[in-house]
Coordinates of C-alpha atoms and ligand atoms in Angstrom, one line a residue:
X1057 CA -89.5 6.7 0.6
X1058 CA -90.3 7.3 4.3
X1059 CA -92.2 10.5 4.0
X1060 CA -95.4 9.3 5.6
X1061 CA -95.4 8.3 9.3
X1062 CA -98.9 8.2 10.7
X1063 CA -97.9 8.4 14.3
X1064 CA -95.8 11.5 13.8
X1065 CA -98.5 13.1 11.7
X1066 CA -101.0 12.5 14.5
X1067 CA -98.6 13.8 17.0
X1068 CA -97.4 17.0 15.3
X1069 CA -100.1 17.9 12.7
X1070 CA -101.8 21.0 14.0
X1071 CA -103.1 24.0 12.2
X1072 CA -100.6 26.6 11.1
X1073 CA -99.7 29.1 8.4
X1074 CA -98.6 28.1 4.9
X1075 CA -95.7 30.5 5.1
X1076 CA -96.0 32.2 1.7
X1077 CA -94.6 35.0 3.8
X1078 CA -93.1 35.6 7.2
X1079 CA -94.6 37.4 9.1
X1080 CA -97.9 36.0 7.7
X1081 CA -100.7 38.2 6.4
X1082 CA -102.8 37.8 9.5
X1083 CA -100.2 39.8 11.4
X1084 CA -100.4 42.8 9.1
X1085 CA -101.5 46.0 10.9
X1086 CA -100.8 49.5 9.7
X1087 CA -98.9 50.8 6.8
X1088 CA -99.4 54.4 5.6
X1089 CA -99.1 55.4 1.9
X1090 CA -96.1 57.5 3.0
X1091 CA -94.5 54.4 4.5
X1092 CA -95.1 52.6 1.2
X1093 CA -93.6 55.4 -0.8
X1094 CA -90.5 55.4 1.4
X1095 CA -90.1 51.7 1.0
X1096 CA -90.3 52.1 -2.7
X1097 CA -87.3 54.5 -2.5
X1098 CA -85.4 51.9 -0.4
X1099 CA -86.3 49.2 -3.0
X1100 CA -85.0 51.4 -5.8
X1101 CA -81.7 51.7 -3.9
X1102 CA -81.5 47.9 -3.6
X1103 CA -82.3 47.4 -7.3
X1104 CA -84.0 44.1 -6.7
X1105 CA -86.0 42.6 -9.6
X1106 CA -89.8 43.1 -9.7
X1107 CA -92.7 40.7 -9.6
X1108 CA -96.1 41.9 -10.6
X1109 CA -99.2 40.3 -9.0
X1110 CA -102.5 41.2 -10.4
X1111 CA -105.7 39.9 -8.7
X1112 CA -108.8 39.4 -10.8
X1113 CA -111.5 38.6 -8.2
X1114 CA -114.5 37.6 -10.4
X1115 CA -115.8 34.0 -10.9
X1116 CA -118.8 32.9 -13.0
X1117 CA -120.1 30.4 -10.4
X1118 CA -119.1 29.6 -6.8
X1119 CA -117.3 26.4 -5.9
X1120 CA -118.5 25.5 -2.4
X1121 CA -115.1 24.6 -1.0
X1122 CA -113.5 27.9 -2.1
X1123 CA -111.5 29.9 0.4
X1124 CA -110.1 32.4 -2.1
X1125 CA -110.8 36.2 -2.3
X1126 CA -113.4 36.3 -5.0
X1127 CA -116.6 38.0 -6.2
X1128 CA -119.1 35.7 -7.8
X1129 CA -121.1 37.1 -10.7
X1130 CA -122.3 36.2 -14.2
X1131 CA -122.3 39.8 -15.2
X1132 CA -119.4 40.2 -17.6
X1133 CA -119.9 44.0 -17.7
X1134 CA -118.2 44.1 -14.3
X1135 CA -114.8 43.4 -15.9
X1136 CA -114.4 46.7 -17.7
X1137 CA -114.7 49.1 -14.7
X1138 CA -112.3 46.8 -12.9
X1139 CA -109.7 47.0 -15.7
X1140 CA -110.1 50.8 -15.7
X1141 CA -109.4 50.8 -12.0
X1142 CA -106.3 48.6 -12.4
X1143 CA -105.0 50.9 -15.1
X1144 CA -105.3 53.8 -12.6
X1145 CA -103.5 51.7 -10.0
X1146 CA -100.7 50.9 -12.4
X1147 CA -100.4 54.6 -13.3
X1148 CA -99.9 55.3 -9.6
X1149 CA -97.6 52.5 -8.8
X1150 CA -95.2 52.5 -11.8
X1151 CA -93.7 56.0 -11.2
X1152 CA -92.6 54.7 -7.8
X1153 CA -90.2 52.2 -9.3
X1154 CA -87.1 52.9 -11.4
X1155 CA -87.5 52.0 -15.0
X1156 CA -84.1 50.2 -15.0
X1157 CA -85.5 47.5 -12.8
X1158 CA -86.5 44.3 -14.5
X1159 CA -89.8 42.5 -14.1
X1160 CA -88.9 38.9 -13.8
X1161 CA -92.3 37.6 -12.8
X1162 CA -95.9 38.4 -13.5
X1163 CA -98.8 36.5 -12.0
X1164 CA -102.5 36.9 -12.6
X1165 CA -104.4 35.2 -9.9
X1166 CA -107.9 35.1 -8.5
X1167 CA -110.8 34.5 -8.4
X1168 CA -110.6 33.6 -12.0
X1169 CA -108.4 35.8 -14.3
X1170 CA -110.1 34.1 -17.3
X1171 CA -113.3 35.8 -16.3
X1172 CA -111.8 38.5 -18.5
X1173 CA -112.0 38.1 -22.2
X1174 CA -108.8 37.4 -24.3
X1175 CA -108.9 41.0 -25.5
X1176 CA -109.1 42.4 -22.0
X1177 CA -106.2 40.2 -20.8
X1178 CA -104.0 41.3 -23.7
X1179 CA -104.9 45.0 -23.0
X1180 CA -104.1 44.6 -19.3
X1181 CA -100.8 42.9 -20.0
X1182 CA -99.9 45.5 -22.6
X1183 CA -100.5 48.2 -20.0
X1184 CA -98.2 46.5 -17.6
X1185 CA -95.5 46.0 -20.3
X1186 CA -95.7 49.7 -21.2
X1187 CA -95.4 50.8 -17.6
X1188 CA -92.7 48.4 -16.4
X1189 CA -89.5 46.9 -17.9
X1190 CA -90.1 43.2 -18.7
X1191 CA -87.3 40.7 -18.8
X1192 CA -87.1 38.6 -22.0
X1193 CA -87.0 35.3 -20.0
X1194 CA -89.4 36.1 -17.1
X1195 CA -91.8 33.7 -15.6
X1196 CA -95.3 35.0 -16.5
X1197 CA -98.1 32.9 -15.1
X1198 CA -101.9 32.9 -15.0
X1199 CA -104.5 30.8 -13.2
X1200 CA -107.2 29.5 -15.4
X1201 CA -110.5 27.7 -14.8
X1202 CA -110.7 25.3 -17.8
X1203 CA -114.5 25.3 -17.9
X1204 CA -115.6 27.2 -21.0
X1205 CA -112.1 28.0 -22.3
X1206 CA -111.5 27.7 -26.0
X1207 CA -108.4 27.8 -28.2
X1208 CA -108.7 31.5 -29.0
X1209 CA -108.4 32.4 -25.3
X1210 CA -105.3 30.3 -24.9
X1211 CA -103.8 32.0 -28.0
X1212 CA -104.7 35.4 -26.4
X1213 CA -102.8 34.3 -23.2
X1214 CA -99.7 33.6 -25.3
X1215 CA -100.1 37.0 -27.1
X1216 CA -100.4 38.6 -23.6
X1217 CA -96.9 37.1 -23.0
X1218 CA -97.9 34.4 -20.4
X1219 CA -95.7 31.4 -20.6
X1220 CA -96.9 29.4 -17.5
X1221 CA -100.4 28.2 -16.9
X1222 CA -102.1 26.7 -13.8
X1223 CA -105.5 25.0 -14.0
X1224 CA -108.0 24.5 -11.3
X1225 CA -109.2 20.8 -11.4
X1226 CA -109.7 19.6 -7.7
X1227 CA -111.2 16.2 -8.6
X1228 CA -112.5 14.4 -11.7
X1229 CA -115.2 12.3 -9.9
X1230 CA -118.6 13.5 -11.0
X1231 CA -120.2 12.8 -7.6
X1232 CA -117.6 14.9 -5.8
X1233 CA -117.9 17.6 -8.5
X1234 CA -121.6 17.8 -7.9
X1235 CA -121.1 18.1 -4.2
X1236 CA -118.7 21.0 -4.6
X1237 CA -120.7 22.7 -7.4
X1238 CA -118.0 22.4 -9.9
X1239 CA -118.7 20.0 -12.8
X1240 CA -115.7 19.9 -15.1
X1241 CA -115.2 17.1 -17.5
X1242 CA -111.9 15.3 -17.9
X1243 CA -112.1 15.8 -21.7
X1244 CA -112.4 19.6 -21.4
X1245 CA -109.4 19.7 -19.0
X1246 CA -107.4 17.5 -21.3
X1247 CA -108.3 19.7 -24.4
X1248 CA -107.2 22.9 -22.5
X1249 CA -103.9 21.3 -21.6
X1250 CA -103.4 20.2 -25.2
X1251 CA -104.1 23.7 -26.5
X1252 CA -101.7 25.2 -23.9
X1253 CA -98.9 22.9 -24.9
X1254 CA -99.5 23.7 -28.6
X1255 CA -99.3 27.4 -27.8
X1256 CA -95.9 27.0 -26.1
X1257 CA -96.9 27.0 -22.4
X1258 CA -94.4 25.2 -20.2
X1259 CA -94.5 23.9 -16.7
X1260 CA -98.3 23.3 -16.8
X1261 CA -99.7 23.0 -13.3
X1262 CA -102.9 21.6 -12.0
X1263 CA -104.6 22.1 -8.6
X1264 CA -106.1 19.1 -6.8
X1265 CA -107.8 19.0 -3.4
X1266 CA -108.1 16.0 -1.1
X1267 CA -110.6 15.8 1.7
X1268 CA -113.6 17.0 -0.3
X1269 CA -117.1 15.7 0.2
X1270 CA -117.9 12.2 -1.3
X1271 CA -114.2 11.5 -1.8
X1272 CA -112.8 8.2 -0.9
X1273 CA -109.4 6.5 -1.5
X1274 CA -111.0 4.6 -4.4
X1275 CA -112.5 7.7 -6.1
X1276 CA -109.4 9.8 -5.7
X1277 CA -107.3 6.9 -7.0
X1278 CA -109.3 7.1 -10.3
X1279 CA -108.8 10.9 -10.4
X1280 CA -105.0 10.4 -10.0
X1281 CA -105.1 7.8 -12.8
X1282 CA -106.6 10.5 -15.0
X1283 CA -104.0 13.0 -13.9
X1284 CA -101.4 10.5 -14.9
X1285 CA -102.8 10.6 -18.4
X1286 CA -102.4 14.5 -18.5
X1287 CA -98.9 14.4 -17.0
X1288 CA -98.7 18.0 -15.9
X1289 CA -95.2 19.2 -15.0
X1290 CA -96.5 20.5 -11.7
X1291 CA -99.2 19.4 -9.3
X1292 CA -100.6 21.2 -6.2
X1293 CA -102.3 18.8 -3.9
X1294 CA -104.1 20.9 -1.4
X1295 CA -105.6 19.7 1.9
X1296 CA -109.2 20.8 1.9
X1297 CA -109.4 23.6 4.5
X1298 CA -113.0 23.5 5.9
X1299 CA -113.5 26.8 7.7
X1300 CA -117.2 27.7 7.2
X1301 CA -117.1 30.4 9.8
X1302 CA -114.6 32.3 7.6
X1303 CA -115.8 31.2 4.1
X1304 CA -119.6 31.4 3.6
X1305 CA -119.9 29.1 0.5
X1306 CA -118.5 26.2 2.6
X1307 CA -121.7 26.2 4.6
X1308 CA -123.3 24.6 1.6
X1309 CA -121.0 21.6 2.0
X1310 CA -122.7 18.6 3.7
X1311 CA -120.3 17.8 6.5
X1312 CA -121.7 14.3 6.7
X1313 CA -120.2 13.7 3.3
X1314 CA -116.7 14.7 4.2
X1315 CA -114.2 11.8 4.5
X1316 CA -113.4 11.0 8.1
X1317 CA -110.0 12.2 9.4
X1318 CA -108.5 8.7 9.0
X1319 CA -109.9 8.2 5.5
X1320 CA -108.6 11.7 4.6
X1321 CA -105.1 10.7 5.8
X1322 CA -105.4 7.4 3.8
X1323 CA -106.3 9.4 0.6
X1324 CA -103.3 11.6 1.2
X1325 CA -100.9 8.8 1.8
X1326 CA -102.1 7.0 -1.3
X1327 CA -101.8 10.1 -3.4
X1328 CA -98.3 10.9 -2.1
X1329 CA -97.1 7.4 -2.9
X1330 CA -98.9 7.3 -6.2
X1331 CA -97.4 10.6 -7.4
X1332 CA -93.9 9.7 -6.3
X1333 CA -94.4 6.4 -8.1
X1334 CA -95.2 8.3 -11.2
X1335 CA -91.8 10.1 -10.9
X1336 CA -92.9 13.3 -9.3
X1337 CA -90.6 15.0 -6.8
X1338 CA -92.2 16.2 -3.5
X1339 CA -91.1 19.8 -3.5
X1340 CA -92.8 20.5 -0.1
X1341 CA -95.9 22.3 1.1
X1342 CA -98.5 20.6 -1.2
X1343 CA -96.3 20.9 -4.3
X1344 CA -95.0 18.2 -6.7
X1345 CA -93.0 18.6 -9.9
X1346 CA -91.4 16.3 -12.5
X1347 CA -87.7 16.0 -11.9
X1348 CA -86.8 17.9 -15.1
X1349 CA -89.1 20.8 -14.3
X1350 CA -87.3 24.1 -13.3
X1351 CA -88.9 23.9 -9.9
X1352 CA -87.4 20.5 -9.0
X1353 CA -84.0 21.6 -10.6
X1354 CA -84.0 24.8 -8.6
X1355 CA -84.6 22.9 -5.4
X1356 CA -81.8 20.5 -6.0
X1357 CA -79.5 23.4 -6.8
X1358 CA -80.5 25.4 -3.8
X1359 CA -82.1 28.2 -5.7
X1360 CA -85.8 27.8 -4.8
X1361 CA -87.8 30.7 -3.4
X1362 CA -91.2 31.1 -2.0
X1363 CA -93.6 34.0 -2.1
X1364 CA -97.4 34.7 -2.1
X1365 CA -97.7 32.9 -5.4
X1366 CA -96.1 29.7 -4.0
X1367 CA -92.7 28.3 -5.0
X1368 CA -90.6 30.2 -7.6
X1369 CA -87.3 29.8 -9.4
X1370 CA -86.7 33.5 -9.5
X1371 CA -84.6 35.1 -6.8
X1372 CA -86.3 37.2 -4.3
X1373 CA -88.2 40.0 -6.0
X1374 CA -90.1 43.0 -4.7
X1375 CA -93.8 42.2 -5.3
X1376 CA -96.1 45.0 -6.5
X1377 CA -99.6 43.9 -5.7
X1378 CA -102.4 45.2 -8.0
X1379 CA -106.1 44.7 -7.6
X1380 CA -108.6 43.9 -4.9
X1381 CA -107.0 42.3 -1.8
X1382 CA -103.6 41.8 -3.4
X1383 CA -100.5 41.7 -1.3
X1384 CA -97.3 43.5 -2.1
X1385 CA -93.8 43.1 -0.7
X1386 CA -91.6 46.1 -1.3
X1387 CA -88.2 46.5 0.4
X1388 CA -88.9 45.8 4.1
X1389 CA -92.6 46.2 3.9
X1390 CA -95.7 44.1 3.2
X1391 CA -98.8 45.9 2.1
X1392 CA -102.4 44.7 1.4
X1393 CA -105.0 46.3 -0.7
X1394 CA -108.6 47.0 0.2
X1395 CA -110.8 43.8 0.0
X1396 CA -114.1 45.6 -0.6
X1397 CA -114.8 46.3 -4.3
X1398 CA -116.6 49.6 -3.8
X1399 CA -114.0 50.9 -1.4
X1400 CA -111.2 49.8 -3.7
X1401 CA -112.8 51.8 -6.6
X1402 CA -113.4 54.8 -4.3
X1403 CA -109.8 55.0 -3.2
X1404 CA -108.6 55.0 -6.8
X1405 CA -111.2 57.5 -7.8
X1406 CA -109.9 59.9 -5.2
X1407 CA -106.3 59.4 -6.4
X1408 CA -105.2 57.2 -3.5
X1409 CA -103.4 53.9 -3.6
X1410 CA -105.9 51.4 -2.2
X1411 CA -103.4 50.1 0.5
X1412 CA -105.2 49.5 3.8
X1413 CA -102.8 47.5 5.9
X1414 CA -99.3 46.1 6.1
X1415 CA -96.2 45.9 8.1
X1416 CA -92.6 47.0 8.1
X1417 CA -90.4 44.1 9.1
X1418 CA -87.7 44.4 11.8
X1419 CA -84.4 42.6 12.2
X1420 CA -85.9 39.7 14.1
X1421 CA -88.5 39.2 11.4
X1422 CA -85.7 39.1 8.8
X1423 CA -83.7 36.5 10.7
X1424 CA -86.7 34.2 11.2
X1425 CA -87.9 34.8 7.7
X1426 CA -84.7 33.6 6.2
X1427 CA -84.6 30.5 8.5
X1428 CA -88.2 29.6 7.7
X1429 CA -87.8 30.1 3.9
X1430 CA -84.7 27.9 3.9
X1431 CA -86.5 25.2 5.7
X1432 CA -89.5 25.3 3.4
X1433 CA -87.6 25.6 0.1
X1434 CA -84.5 23.4 0.8
X1435 CA -85.3 21.4 4.0
X1436 CA -82.0 22.6 5.4
X1437 CA -80.6 25.7 7.1
X1438 CA -76.9 26.6 7.4
X1439 CA -76.5 27.9 11.0
X1440 CA -73.1 29.5 10.3
X1441 CA -74.4 31.6 7.4
X1442 CA -77.3 32.8 9.4
X1443 CA -74.9 33.7 12.3
X1444 CA -72.5 35.5 10.0
X1445 CA -75.2 37.4 8.1
X1446 CA -77.0 38.6 11.2
X1447 CA -74.2 38.6 13.8
X1448 CA -76.1 36.3 16.1
X1449 CA -75.2 33.3 18.2
X1450 CA -77.8 30.8 16.9
X1451 CA -78.1 28.7 20.1
X1452 CA -78.6 31.8 22.3
X1453 CA -80.9 33.6 19.8
X1454 CA -83.2 30.6 19.4
X1455 CA -82.8 29.2 22.9
X1456 CA -86.5 29.1 23.4
X1457 CA -87.1 27.1 20.2
X1458 CA -84.4 24.5 20.8
X1459 CA -86.2 22.4 23.4
X1460 CA -89.1 21.7 20.9
X1461 CA -86.6 21.1 18.2
X1462 CA -84.8 18.5 20.4
X1463 CA -88.1 16.7 20.7
X1464 CA -88.5 16.7 16.9
X1465 CA -85.0 15.4 16.6
X1466 CA -85.7 12.5 19.0
X1467 CA -88.7 11.7 16.8
X1468 CA -86.5 11.7 13.7
X1469 CA -88.1 14.8 12.0
X1470 CA -84.9 16.8 12.0
X1471 CA -81.2 16.5 12.7
X1472 CA -79.6 19.5 14.4
X1473 CA -75.8 19.7 14.2
X1474 CA -73.4 22.5 15.1
X1475 CA -73.8 23.9 11.7
X1476 CA -77.2 22.9 10.3
X1477 CA -80.8 22.0 10.8
X1478 CA -81.7 19.3 8.4
X1479 CA -85.3 18.1 7.8
X1480 CA -85.4 14.3 7.4
X1481 CA -87.8 12.6 5.1
X1482 CA -90.2 11.9 8.0
X1483 CA -90.2 15.6 8.8
X1484 CA -90.8 16.9 5.2
X1485 CA -94.6 16.6 5.3
X1486 CA -94.5 18.4 8.7
X1487 CA -92.2 21.2 7.6
X1488 CA -94.7 23.9 8.4
X1489 CA -95.0 22.5 12.0
X1490 CA -91.2 22.7 12.2
X1491 CA -91.3 26.3 11.0
X1492 CA -93.9 27.2 13.6
X1493 CA -91.3 26.6 16.3
X1494 CA -89.5 29.6 15.0
X1495 CA -92.5 31.8 14.4
X1496 CA -92.6 34.7 16.9
X1497 CA -96.1 35.7 16.1
X1498 CA -97.9 32.4 16.7
X1499 CA -98.5 32.6 20.4
X1500 CA -101.7 34.6 20.1
X1501 CA -103.6 33.2 17.1
X1502 CA -103.8 30.0 15.1
X1503 CA -107.5 29.4 14.8
X1504 CA -107.9 30.7 11.3
X1505 CA -105.3 28.3 9.9
X1506 CA -105.8 24.9 8.3
X1507 CA -104.0 21.7 9.3
X1508 CA -100.9 20.8 7.3
X1509 CA -102.3 17.3 6.4
Ligands
LIG1348 C1 -107.9 30.9 -7.5 S1 -108.2 29.2 -7.5 C2 -107.6 28.7 -9.1 C3 -108.2 29.4 -10.4 C4 -109.6 29.2 -10.8 N1 -110.4 30.2 -9.9 C5 -110.1 27.9 -10.6 O1 -110.7 27.6 -9.6 O2 -110.0 27.1 -11.6 C6 -106.9 28.6 -6.5 C7 -106.9 27.2 -6.0 O3 -107.1 27.3 -4.6 C8 -107.5 26.0 -4.1 N2 -108.5 26.1 -3.0 C9 -109.5 27.0 -3.0 N3 -110.2 26.9 -1.8 C10 -109.5 25.9 -1.1 C11 -109.8 25.3 0.2 N4 -110.8 25.7 1.0 N5 -108.9 24.3 0.6 C12 -107.9 24.0 -0.2 N6 -107.6 24.5 -1.4 C13 -108.4 25.4 -1.9 C14 -108.1 25.3 -5.3 O4 -107.3 24.2 -5.6 C15 -108.1 26.3 -6.4 O5 -107.8 25.7 -7.7
LIG1349 S1 -112.1 27.7 -6.8 FE1 -111.7 29.2 -8.4 S2 -113.6 29.2 -9.7 FE2 -114.1 28.2 -7.8 S3 -115.0 29.9 -6.6 FE3 -112.8 29.7 -6.0 S4 -111.7 31.1 -7.2 FE4 -113.7 30.9 -8.1

């Protein structure tokens, strides 16, 4: 298999972005509403398909490890004003985009979208379907927290037109669950997966995290054996990113209980081998899929894409970001919404789109973005197609990067020929470190990123 090489991991594994976009969100600066409107005109001319991202920030309880943009409350009455605000935002966004353009993707993320009731989710989805033109075979996905979910909610998700579901699990070990303030039984998770399958959901995905407090190789092995029983089509195995200065809830994690770096690496190595032994394909960047899942098929056929929601089988879409802190990608722009709930409401109340920052990408960004996305999705870049598309001479253009790439070639991570850069098995786990060589923004900041492994 040859993916795991401890010496190379120790040599190259340093913190860096996850490249759900290039440039990455920490480089966003200013984008005015007028800029955004102009970009929407450009995007209508290009006629690209549309992806809708809707952020639901609320969670019932806090998981101590969590690094997501969320608002923890037990007060369900907070949902209704938020939905009203989202409706206003949809009414302001939808006229900017031609009705002929197809929505190929919709994703509800969080926080916890299932903080909303089934009826509220259906209402929100209906609003989006009335305001945009949905494709008949789009990929419509939602993140759910299986705790407290019943069959009627899963039925509502199907009525709301979702066809993909992703479940937060993290770990099935009770001691680990207690240490992260997330007690979630295996039986409950299994029941939710069963209900989802009965209601026609495909490509069921679960999130796991390694490196959590009280985890050991032994405990995580038992978690993976339980995962084997569930056989989700997709698995995300995240490296726990402990950044307590950025994420307050993480200060409640007892660092003495975290596995040591070498134990963490052991857990990861074992997990990787275990999942591959079960027949999963390592897609890259924490993701695994069964070989007959559309994600694995798209990768083998060269049609895999990556955006803020992770890997996708749909060609590059313009993303319309809705809700608190959501990120949009329209024509040549990135835009990010307000992160403060009151200010988000205030902007919409005064008839303004709640966009607070963003970026318009330049030609250099486009070239590097294409290269980085090809590396991450397909582990290979065609130099001649990059040269033709952008009228560049690769060796001259990337002269500064080639020295570092040569070192990686000597170590067996990549092979550079006249026509391609190919990531070898040993380099696949370190693909984001390879991408970092080509990232023009990295010189100044890397402290807020987590390590690859
Ligand atoms: C928005 S949550 C998923 C939906 C739902 N809120 C839940 O937790 O069930 C997204 C995922 O991000 C991952 N995650 C959150 N904080 C993380 C961290 N600090 N390090 C690694 N992964 C993290 C978890 O695996 C989590 O399931
Ligand atoms: S992991 Fe999910 S449920 Fe837990 S706090 Fe984060 S967003 Fe909320």
